[in-house]
């Protein structure tokens, strides 16, 4: 039984009524728009000003979205059933009747109470819960039920969860777990096979030596993949073998040379005799010297090579003797392009190498002047490396301005510095000032007040504790010679945590050395360990600490 249609005359009158109703609903917005335009024209005629007309135009355009949204809301309310009432020929006033006729047609003309009885009873039961109106959007299919009708109509979903479980004639889920004894043997075997297939990954292909060599040749043809091959080496001997094959097949550029030196410096030392006398390292150093003589190194690569040479100064000292003179001549022209990390690494490398040459002094002076201008961008590690490089050089001279600025910057930063950074970096900075014979009162007092609390001092590394004891035992220290005379425990409230340290600096500073010495005794540091601390935290003598 189809949906009843209206006569043509009644359909036309209904459409006219609906059109009138729509325009009446839009009348407030249209009246406001017309009023604004009329008011703007009147003001423009009185003031003879074009800007008023422009404001009226802008105001009118701002009201158009409101009118459009009102029209859309009206149309949406009438088109909820998927077909506009204008197209279907049914008036809005006849919409309830159309729904009733459609439901009756779908049920075969039976009354509503018969249809409710077939669905599972009244609306208060679990069956039909009533018509909840049209769905605002498609939320996927509902559950399908068996002949017994268990479950009833659950209504619309809040969101799409995908297809739900299908129920059989008995109303039980087909995917529910069966008792262990009722499992079919074929199903169990198929399940185990699927699980094994998912868990076992396909075996990796076994390459022959010929295939490995062909793959290696393909990798070293491109500069990017060649850098990857160098960085994948896990030992010094493997790196030497790789470099021998690579340099026999192609030429290394500055990026490859810096990557090779960086990998060699990061590996465990000391090297065996085979590595120390390997021809590949000689060829690598010669290639680096040739590139430096042509001024081919960039700022980043030059800083990396200088840092690597400084790290290898004890194990492979001949590398710095061959490469450093050429690359140091290029440093003054590259410092303006260096990042703060590259600058600090360059200053640290030049200072640690301690080369007696005019080129080293010029390079260190140029890097120091650039670092002084960029000091605010340095991290705590960069500050520590810069100070250590200046201290390792052992000369103040042109570095006085940089040391003064660095000390003031660290003094302001020390109270709010993170605990890990303070424990690692502040001992290096303090020892660097003591090594050049420059006792900066602000930075030294700030370091003492920051590390004086017991909680901070107990977390110091052994080298950091030895470095602080050595620093505060130097003649340049104002409390040199006092030793155990200043008893930290006898200061009453000054021994409780960090807050008394801030309140009583005049009591903490003289007693700082005595507290360091007691902590060194508790952790069994010997005088020999304290005397070796100026060699640095990564020196060979400190490897067992």
mmCIF file of C-alpha atoms in Angstrom, residues 6 22 34 53 76 87 103 129 165 182 228 286 289 324 337 341-342 355 359 376 456 487 536 544:
data_model
loop_
_atom_site.group_PDB
_atom_site.id
_atom_site.type_symbol
_atom_site.label_atom_id
_atom_site.label_comp_id
_atom_site.label_asym_id
_atom_site.label_seq_id
_atom_site.Cartn_x
_atom_site.Cartn_y
_atom_site.Cartn_z
ATOM 1 C CA UNK A 6 -2.573 14.866 -2.712
ATOM 2 C CA UNK A 22 9.432 30.372 5.245
ATOM 3 C CA UNK A 34 16.550 46.718 5.569
ATOM 4 C CA UNK A 53 28.073 53.808 3.191
ATOM 5 C CA UNK A 76 16.572 20.993 7.448
ATOM 6 C CA UNK A 87 9.167 17.653 -3.874
ATOM 7 C CA UNK A 103 4.059 2.763 9.252
ATOM 8 C CA UNK A 129 10.919 1.012 23.042
ATOM 9 C CA UNK A 165 27.614 -10.194 16.943
ATOM 10 C CA UNK A 182 33.501 -29.220 23.373
ATOM 11 C CA UNK A 228 75.863 5.447 7.140
ATOM 12 C CA UNK A 286 96.584 12.325 5.194
ATOM 13 C CA UNK A 289 95.313 17.204 6.061
ATOM 14 C CA UNK A 324 96.003 20.220 13.482
ATOM 15 C CA UNK A 337 79.262 30.159 11.270
ATOM 16 C CA UNK A 341 78.078 23.749 20.771
ATOM 17 C CA UNK A 342 80.633 23.885 17.955
ATOM 18 C CA UNK A 355 99.750 23.145 20.835
ATOM 19 C CA UNK A 359 97.946 29.398 14.749
ATOM 20 C CA UNK A 376 73.710 33.872 26.509
ATOM 21 C CA UNK A 456 73.855 17.708 46.903
ATOM 22 C CA UNK A 487 84.142 22.965 61.584
ATOM 23 C CA UNK A 536 89.910 15.730 33.612
ATOM 24 C CA UNK A 544 88.503 3.290 37.598
#
